[in-house]
Amino acid sequence: QALDDTNFMKMTIANLGKAMLPGFVDLVGERKGDASYNSSNYFLALGKSCRLSLRKSPEYILAVETNTGPDGISRIRSYVPLAKDLLEDIAVDRSVLYTVPSKGYQVRAKR
């Protein structure tokens, strides 16, 4: 009976992302827009871009499985959607400053 209950399935999937998040923080992905062939581009917290073969996809996901094809494009094979409020609890604000010693430690870039 539980498998036929749509609300039960939605709650299970939502809680799965919450349960997996502490161990896979580097695999959190933010949707960056549409890609070719009816897919979406994501940028993962570990600094890697990936493609999901789904145009109408969630804003934030936890990429459970990824691989890189022969074309060099990384693809998300399985994921769990994440709520933004869940990510706000673990988000860290950082400022990075780059200098070049040969230029008298002149500031070169700031992110």
Short mmCIF file of the C-alpha atoms (twelve columns), coordinates in Angstrom:
data_MODEL
# 
_entry.id   MODEL 
# 
loop_
_atom_site.group_PDB 
_atom_site.id 
_atom_site.type_symbol 
_atom_site.label_atom_id 
_atom_site.label_alt_id 
_atom_site.label_comp_id 
_atom_site.label_asym_id 
_atom_site.label_seq_id 
_atom_site.Cartn_x 
_atom_site.Cartn_y 
_atom_site.Cartn_z 
_atom_site.pdbx_PDB_model_num 
ATOM 1   C CA . GLN A 1   0.000  0.000  0.000   1 
ATOM 2   C CA . ALA A 2   2.842  2.430  0.778   1 
ATOM 3   C CA . LEU A 3   4.231  2.097  -2.747  1 
ATOM 4   C CA . ASP A 4   0.905  3.257  -4.188  1 
ATOM 5   C CA . ASP A 5   0.824  6.372  -2.008  1 
ATOM 6   C CA . THR A 6   2.195  9.329  -4.032  1 
ATOM 7   C CA . ASN A 7   2.758  11.506 -0.953  1 
ATOM 8   C CA . PHE A 8   4.751  8.740  0.709   1 
ATOM 9   C CA . MET A 9   7.001  8.459  -2.352  1 
ATOM 10  C CA . LYS A 10  7.564  12.237 -2.527  1 
ATOM 11  C CA . MET A 11  8.453  12.399 1.169   1 
ATOM 12  C CA . THR A 12  10.821 9.437  0.824   1 
ATOM 13  C CA . ILE A 13  12.679 11.061 -2.073  1 
ATOM 14  C CA . ALA A 14  12.894 14.409 -0.232  1 
ATOM 15  C CA . ASN A 15  14.267 12.714 2.878   1 
ATOM 16  C CA . LEU A 16  16.724 10.672 0.813   1 
ATOM 17  C CA . GLY A 17  18.426 13.880 -0.321  1 
ATOM 18  C CA . LYS A 18  18.523 15.180 3.243   1 
ATOM 19  C CA . ALA A 19  19.999 11.906 4.505   1 
ATOM 20  C CA . MET A 20  22.680 11.712 1.793   1 
ATOM 21  C CA . LEU A 21  23.698 15.386 1.832   1 
ATOM 22  C CA . PRO A 22  26.236 15.289 4.717   1 
ATOM 23  C CA . GLY A 23  28.339 12.656 2.946   1 
ATOM 24  C CA . PHE A 24  28.143 14.155 -0.544  1 
ATOM 25  C CA . VAL A 25  28.303 17.940 -0.117  1 
ATOM 26  C CA . ASP A 26  30.748 18.182 -3.038  1 
ATOM 27  C CA . LEU A 27  28.150 16.651 -5.382  1 
ATOM 28  C CA . VAL A 28  25.516 19.347 -4.850  1 
ATOM 29  C CA . GLY A 29  24.633 20.805 -8.238  1 
ATOM 30  C CA . GLU A 30  23.080 24.138 -9.159  1 
ATOM 31  C CA . ARG A 31  21.175 24.410 -12.435 1 
ATOM 32  C CA . LYS A 32  22.891 26.846 -14.788 1 
ATOM 33  C CA . GLY A 33  20.516 26.710 -17.739 1 
ATOM 34  C CA . ASP A 34  19.400 24.721 -20.724 1 
ATOM 35  C CA . ALA A 35  21.747 22.659 -22.868 1 
ATOM 36  C CA . SER A 36  21.351 21.102 -26.288 1 
ATOM 37  C CA . TYR A 37  19.258 17.996 -26.940 1 
ATOM 38  C CA . ASN A 38  16.594 18.831 -24.367 1 
ATOM 39  C CA . SER A 39  18.924 18.726 -21.353 1 
ATOM 40  C CA . SER A 40  20.126 20.994 -18.507 1 
ATOM 41  C CA . ASN A 41  23.572 22.151 -17.383 1 
ATOM 42  C CA . TYR A 42  24.592 21.908 -13.724 1 
ATOM 43  C CA . PHE A 43  27.650 23.152 -11.881 1 
ATOM 44  C CA . LEU A 44  28.696 20.853 -9.034  1 
ATOM 45  C CA . ALA A 45  30.216 22.119 -5.785  1 
ATOM 46  C CA . LEU A 46  33.442 20.261 -6.588  1 
ATOM 47  C CA . GLY A 47  33.939 22.610 -9.556  1 
ATOM 48  C CA . LYS A 48  32.763 20.389 -12.396 1 
ATOM 49  C CA . SER A 49  30.092 21.059 -15.024 1 
ATOM 50  C CA . CYS A 50  27.670 18.236 -15.809 1 
ATOM 51  C CA . ARG A 51  24.681 17.696 -18.063 1 
ATOM 52  C CA . LEU A 52  21.348 16.161 -17.070 1 
ATOM 53  C CA . SER A 53  19.146 14.733 -19.829 1 
ATOM 54  C CA . LEU A 54  16.053 16.535 -18.606 1 
ATOM 55  C CA . ARG A 55  15.062 20.086 -19.601 1 
ATOM 56  C CA . LYS A 56  12.567 20.745 -16.802 1 
ATOM 57  C CA . SER A 57  14.822 19.862 -13.899 1 
ATOM 58  C CA . PRO A 58  15.112 21.070 -10.278 1 
ATOM 59  C CA . GLU A 59  17.188 24.128 -9.390  1 
ATOM 60  C CA . TYR A 60  19.346 22.144 -6.940  1 
ATOM 61  C CA . ILE A 61  20.248 18.459 -6.992  1 
ATOM 62  C CA . LEU A 62  22.529 15.930 -5.370  1 
ATOM 63  C CA . ALA A 63  24.281 14.104 -8.214  1 
ATOM 64  C CA . VAL A 64  24.407 10.500 -7.014  1 
ATOM 65  C CA . GLU A 65  26.018 9.055  -10.153 1 
ATOM 66  C CA . THR A 66  27.949 10.764 -12.950 1 
ATOM 67  C CA . ASN A 67  30.137 9.597  -15.820 1 
ATOM 68  C CA . THR A 68  32.049 11.093 -18.720 1 
ATOM 69  C CA . GLY A 69  31.232 9.965  -22.234 1 
ATOM 70  C CA . PRO A 70  33.607 9.548  -25.177 1 
ATOM 71  C CA . ASP A 71  32.763 13.129 -26.201 1 
ATOM 72  C CA . GLY A 72  34.282 14.421 -22.943 1 
ATOM 73  C CA . ILE A 73  30.960 15.685 -21.543 1 
ATOM 74  C CA . SER A 74  30.161 14.699 -17.957 1 
ATOM 75  C CA . ARG A 75  26.602 13.471 -17.500 1 
ATOM 76  C CA . ILE A 76  24.441 13.002 -14.437 1 
ATOM 77  C CA . ARG A 77  22.974 9.490  -14.487 1 
ATOM 78  C CA . SER A 78  21.060 9.582  -11.197 1 
ATOM 79  C CA . TYR A 79  20.196 12.406 -8.821  1 
ATOM 80  C CA . VAL A 80  18.017 13.467 -5.914  1 
ATOM 81  C CA . PRO A 81  16.336 16.910 -5.931  1 
ATOM 82  C CA . LEU A 82  17.256 19.215 -3.031  1 
ATOM 83  C CA . ALA A 83  15.279 22.056 -1.487  1 
ATOM 84  C CA . LYS A 84  17.029 25.438 -1.304  1 
ATOM 85  C CA . ASP A 85  16.264 25.826 2.421   1 
ATOM 86  C CA . LEU A 86  18.100 22.550 3.083   1 
ATOM 87  C CA . LEU A 87  21.216 23.956 1.389   1 
ATOM 88  C CA . GLU A 88  21.052 27.260 3.265   1 
ATOM 89  C CA . ASP A 89  21.776 25.344 6.480   1 
ATOM 90  C CA . ILE A 90  25.158 24.148 5.159   1 
ATOM 91  C CA . ALA A 91  26.133 27.044 2.875   1 
ATOM 92  C CA . VAL A 92  29.433 28.813 3.553   1 
ATOM 93  C CA . ASP A 93  30.236 32.331 2.356   1 
ATOM 94  C CA . ARG A 94  33.814 32.715 1.104   1 
ATOM 95  C CA . SER A 95  35.924 35.417 -0.462  1 
ATOM 96  C CA . VAL A 96  39.017 34.407 -2.401  1 
ATOM 97  C CA . LEU A 97  41.800 36.838 -3.167  1 
ATOM 98  C CA . TYR A 98  44.621 36.158 -5.659  1 
ATOM 99  C CA . THR A 99  47.927 38.007 -5.733  1 
ATOM 100 C CA . VAL A 100 51.012 37.833 -7.949  1 
ATOM 101 C CA . PRO A 101 54.341 38.070 -6.045  1 
ATOM 102 C CA . SER A 102 56.246 39.404 -9.089  1 
ATOM 103 C CA . LYS A 103 53.899 42.404 -9.291  1 
ATOM 104 C CA . GLY A 104 54.435 43.534 -5.703  1 
ATOM 105 C CA . TYR A 105 51.520 41.377 -4.541  1 
ATOM 106 C CA . GLN A 106 49.106 43.314 -6.724  1 
ATOM 107 C CA . VAL A 107 45.525 42.035 -6.441  1 
ATOM 108 C CA . ARG A 108 44.761 40.201 -9.683  1 
ATOM 109 C CA . ALA A 109 41.286 38.776 -9.169  1 
ATOM 110 C CA . LYS A 110 38.612 38.601 -6.569  1 
ATOM 111 C CA . ARG A 111 35.711 36.142 -6.456  1 
# 
